[in-house]
Amino acid sequence: MIRPLLLGHRGARAYRQIPENTLASFELCLQHGCDGFEFDVRRSADGQAVICHDATIGGMEIKNTASKSLPLATLEDVLRQFAHRAFLDIELKVAGLEPQTIAELRQHPPQKGYVVSSFLPEVLTAIQDLDPAVPLGCLCESRDQLRGWRQMPAEWVIPQFKLADAELVKLVHAAGKRIMVWTVNRVERMREFAERGVDAIISDETDLLVRSLG
């Protein structure tokens, strides 16, 4: 059995004393022994790529607030600090960040591998049109979303773990693609997916993930 990539969900999300999607949470995730992490990118009012899962923070709507007023790291911050030592799953939550994301990846090319992922097909298509060499991942949370994975311009299929049965893993690999499952927080499921041959596992429980599979 080849060990899958072990990735933190928004960093080391289970460790609530350090906020998720922050440089400190990403650092903790790597200290636990993960290969890298997933994180979320949104667009501020002044066009900056800022790191946050939700559309609002502290009562401020990110798309309507200038980046200097937001207590958030930027994509450039993450790439500068981690591109040389972590696998990065860069999830674009909104459209409009595609040219900037590519430019920043060229400025700070990840050395340990990466994927740009999204639930939005138009985001993946836009990135492919701008630079076909960027590895893409199609995120799926429902069976409806999953049905179109073969048509997506993506080398990674990234389903919520309940969708990832043994048959899907075989089909994805037969199509020459890779599969990453999220968010796997129980030891028995971590081991089950590793035995099925998934290529990467995302978990909130980063320390547990490494102790179980590392």
Short mmCIF file of C-alpha atoms in Angstrom, two decimals:
data_model
loop_
_atom_site.label_atom_id
_atom_site.label_comp_id
_atom_site.label_asym_id
_atom_site.label_seq_id
_atom_site.Cartn_x
_atom_site.Cartn_y
_atom_site.Cartn_z
CA MET A 1 0.00 0.00 0.00
CA ILE A 2 1.37 3.42 -1.00
CA ARG A 3 0.70 6.02 1.68
CA PRO A 4 -1.58 8.82 0.46
CA LEU A 5 -0.74 12.47 0.87
CA LEU A 6 -1.86 13.56 4.34
CA LEU A 7 -3.37 17.04 4.30
CA GLY A 8 -4.86 19.33 6.93
CA HIS A 9 -8.30 20.85 6.39
CA ARG A 10 -7.88 24.63 6.59
CA GLY A 11 -4.68 23.83 8.44
CA ALA A 12 -5.01 21.98 11.75
CA ARG A 13 -8.71 22.76 12.08
CA ALA A 14 -9.48 20.50 15.06
CA TYR A 15 -7.15 22.56 17.27
CA ARG A 16 -9.52 25.42 18.02
CA GLN A 17 -7.02 27.42 20.09
CA ILE A 18 -5.44 28.42 16.77
CA PRO A 19 -7.93 29.81 14.20
CA GLU A 20 -8.34 27.82 10.97
CA ASN A 21 -7.04 29.18 7.66
CA THR A 22 -4.21 31.06 9.36
CA LEU A 23 -0.44 30.83 8.92
CA ALA A 24 -0.19 29.49 12.49
CA SER A 25 -2.72 26.73 11.79
CA PHE A 26 -0.86 25.75 8.61
CA GLU A 27 2.39 25.65 10.58
CA LEU A 28 0.84 23.43 13.26
CA CYS A 29 -0.47 21.06 10.61
CA LEU A 30 3.08 20.58 9.27
CA GLN A 31 4.45 20.19 12.80
CA HIS A 32 2.01 17.31 13.25
CA GLY A 33 3.70 15.66 10.26
CA CYS A 34 1.23 16.34 7.44
CA ASP A 35 2.50 16.69 3.89
CA GLY A 36 0.52 19.89 3.37
CA PHE A 37 -2.90 21.46 3.74
CA GLU A 38 -6.06 22.72 2.06
CA PHE A 39 -7.06 26.37 2.39
CA ASP A 40 -9.74 28.72 1.06
CA VAL A 41 -9.24 31.87 -1.01
CA ARG A 42 -11.68 34.76 -1.49
CA ARG A 43 -11.47 38.18 -3.16
CA SER A 44 -11.49 41.40 -1.14
CA ALA A 45 -12.99 44.67 -2.38
CA ASP A 46 -9.57 45.84 -3.59
CA GLY A 47 -8.97 42.61 -5.51
CA GLN A 48 -6.63 40.89 -3.05
CA ALA A 49 -6.65 37.10 -2.68
CA VAL A 50 -7.35 36.62 1.05
CA ILE A 51 -7.59 33.42 3.06
CA CYS A 52 -11.03 32.69 4.56
CA HIS A 53 -13.67 29.98 4.25
CA ASP A 54 -16.77 32.05 4.98
CA ALA A 55 -17.99 35.05 2.98
CA THR A 56 -17.86 37.23 6.11
CA ILE A 57 -15.51 37.68 9.04
CA GLY A 58 -16.17 39.75 12.14
CA GLY A 59 -19.38 41.04 10.59
CA MET A 60 -17.54 42.31 7.49
CA GLU A 61 -18.42 41.02 4.03
CA ILE A 62 -15.08 40.13 2.45
CA LYS A 63 -16.00 41.07 -1.13
CA ASN A 64 -17.04 44.55 0.04
CA THR A 65 -14.11 45.21 2.41
CA ALA A 66 -10.58 46.34 1.57
CA SER A 67 -7.90 43.82 2.42
CA LYS A 68 -6.12 46.18 4.84
CA SER A 69 -9.27 46.19 7.01
CA LEU A 70 -9.47 42.39 7.10
CA PRO A 71 -7.57 40.30 9.70
CA LEU A 72 -6.63 37.77 7.03
CA ALA A 73 -3.49 36.38 5.45
CA THR A 74 -3.15 36.64 1.67
CA LEU A 75 -2.38 33.99 -0.91
CA GLU A 76 1.01 35.62 -1.35
CA ASP A 77 1.68 35.24 2.40
CA VAL A 78 0.89 31.52 2.24
CA LEU A 79 2.96 30.88 -0.87
CA ARG A 80 5.92 32.85 0.45
CA GLN A 81 5.95 30.89 3.71
CA PHE A 82 4.95 27.40 2.56
CA ALA A 83 5.48 26.89 -1.19
CA HIS A 84 8.90 25.34 -0.61
CA ARG A 85 7.82 22.85 2.08
CA ALA A 86 4.17 21.81 1.76
CA PHE A 87 1.75 20.32 -0.75
CA LEU A 88 -0.92 23.00 -1.24
CA ASP A 89 -4.60 22.52 -2.09
CA ILE A 90 -5.63 26.05 -3.04
CA GLU A 91 -9.44 26.22 -3.06
CA LEU A 92 -10.85 29.22 -4.92
CA LYS A 93 -14.23 30.01 -3.36
CA VAL A 94 -15.18 32.68 -5.91
CA ALA A 95 -14.54 33.56 -9.54
CA GLY A 96 -12.27 36.45 -10.51
CA LEU A 97 -9.05 35.33 -8.84
CA GLU A 98 -7.77 33.16 -11.69
CA PRO A 99 -5.17 35.51 -13.29
CA GLN A 100 -3.84 36.61 -9.91
CA THR A 101 -3.59 33.03 -8.64
CA ILE A 102 -1.56 31.98 -11.67
CA ALA A 103 0.69 35.03 -11.38
CA GLU A 104 1.41 34.33 -7.71
CA LEU A 105 2.07 30.64 -8.38
CA ARG A 106 4.63 31.68 -10.99
CA GLN A 107 6.20 34.09 -8.50
CA HIS A 108 6.35 31.42 -5.75
CA PRO A 109 6.20 28.01 -7.46
CA PRO A 110 5.28 25.21 -5.01
CA GLN A 111 8.13 22.72 -4.63
CA LYS A 112 6.16 19.87 -3.01
CA GLY A 113 3.20 19.79 -5.41
CA TYR A 114 -0.11 21.61 -5.49
CA VAL A 115 -3.61 21.68 -6.92
CA VAL A 116 -5.99 24.59 -7.55
CA SER A 117 -9.46 23.32 -6.65
CA SER A 118 -12.99 24.70 -6.80
CA PHE A 119 -16.65 23.78 -6.67
CA LEU A 120 -17.15 26.23 -9.55
CA PRO A 121 -16.62 24.69 -13.03
CA GLU A 122 -16.17 28.16 -14.55
CA VAL A 123 -13.18 28.78 -12.29
CA LEU A 124 -11.46 25.58 -13.41
CA THR A 125 -12.20 26.33 -17.06
CA ALA A 126 -10.84 29.88 -16.72
CA ILE A 127 -7.58 28.65 -15.20
CA GLN A 128 -7.18 25.98 -17.86
CA ASP A 129 -7.66 28.62 -20.55
CA LEU A 130 -5.02 30.86 -18.96
CA ASP A 131 -2.47 28.11 -18.21
CA PRO A 132 -3.19 24.46 -19.10
CA ALA A 133 -0.19 23.34 -17.02
CA VAL A 134 -1.82 24.27 -13.69
CA PRO A 135 -3.06 21.08 -11.93
CA LEU A 136 -6.79 21.40 -11.22
CA GLY A 137 -9.17 19.66 -8.83
CA CYS A 138 -12.97 19.45 -9.08
CA LEU A 139 -14.63 19.51 -5.67
CA CYS A 140 -17.82 17.50 -5.19
CA GLU A 141 -20.19 17.55 -2.23
CA SER A 142 -23.20 15.87 -3.86
CA ARG A 143 -23.90 13.06 -6.32
CA ASP A 144 -25.11 15.66 -8.83
CA GLN A 145 -21.76 17.45 -8.71
CA LEU A 146 -19.88 14.16 -8.88
CA ARG A 147 -21.64 13.00 -12.06
CA GLY A 148 -19.71 15.44 -14.21
CA TRP A 149 -16.20 14.59 -13.03
CA ARG A 150 -15.14 13.01 -16.33
CA GLN A 151 -15.96 16.19 -18.25
CA MET A 152 -14.06 18.51 -15.93
CA PRO A 153 -10.60 19.80 -16.96
CA ALA A 154 -9.11 18.42 -13.75
CA GLU A 155 -6.50 15.85 -12.87
CA TRP A 156 -7.82 15.57 -9.31
CA VAL A 157 -11.33 14.48 -8.31
CA ILE A 158 -12.00 15.71 -4.76
CA PRO A 159 -15.24 14.26 -3.33
CA GLN A 160 -16.65 14.54 0.18
CA PHE A 161 -15.67 11.25 1.79
CA LYS A 162 -19.20 9.78 1.84
CA LEU A 163 -19.20 9.82 -1.98
CA ALA A 164 -15.88 8.02 -2.34
CA ASP A 165 -16.68 4.32 -2.49
CA ALA A 166 -14.22 1.72 -3.78
CA GLU A 167 -15.82 1.79 -7.24
CA LEU A 168 -15.27 5.55 -7.64
CA VAL A 169 -11.60 5.19 -6.67
CA LYS A 170 -11.16 2.54 -9.39
CA LEU A 171 -12.99 4.62 -12.01
CA VAL A 172 -10.99 7.75 -11.26
CA HIS A 173 -7.70 5.88 -11.48
CA ALA A 174 -8.79 4.10 -14.67
CA ALA A 175 -9.42 7.54 -16.20
CA GLY A 176 -5.84 8.55 -15.40
CA LYS A 177 -6.85 10.97 -12.65
CA ARG A 178 -6.12 11.15 -8.93
CA ILE A 179 -8.57 11.20 -6.04
CA MET A 180 -8.45 13.21 -2.80
CA VAL A 181 -11.14 12.70 -0.13
CA TRP A 182 -12.36 15.18 2.51
CA THR A 183 -12.96 15.49 5.47
CA VAL A 184 -11.91 12.19 7.09
CA ASN A 185 -11.73 12.45 10.89
CA ARG A 186 -12.09 8.87 12.19
CA VAL A 187 -9.20 6.41 12.33
CA GLU A 188 -11.11 3.52 10.76
CA ARG A 189 -12.14 5.67 7.79
CA MET A 190 -8.60 7.00 7.34
CA ARG A 191 -7.28 3.43 7.14
CA GLU A 192 -10.14 2.33 4.91
CA PHE A 193 -9.44 5.06 2.34
CA ALA A 194 -5.70 4.38 2.44
CA GLU A 195 -6.41 0.70 1.71
CA ARG A 196 -8.69 1.69 -1.18
CA GLY A 197 -5.75 3.50 -2.71
CA VAL A 198 -6.85 7.13 -2.59
CA ASP A 199 -4.07 9.56 -3.45
CA ALA A 200 -4.71 12.09 -0.68
CA ILE A 201 -6.76 12.44 2.51
CA ILE A 202 -7.85 15.75 4.03
CA SER A 203 -8.63 15.80 7.76
CA ASP A 204 -9.39 18.25 10.57
CA GLU A 205 -7.63 15.81 12.92
CA THR A 206 -4.12 16.29 11.58
CA ASP A 207 -2.25 14.72 14.50
CA LEU A 208 -4.55 11.69 14.44
CA LEU A 209 -4.19 11.37 10.66
CA VAL A 210 -0.40 11.22 10.88
CA ARG A 211 -0.44 8.82 13.84
CA SER A 212 -2.84 6.54 11.96
CA LEU A 213 -1.15 6.54 8.55
CA GLY A 214 2.18 8.33 8.79
#
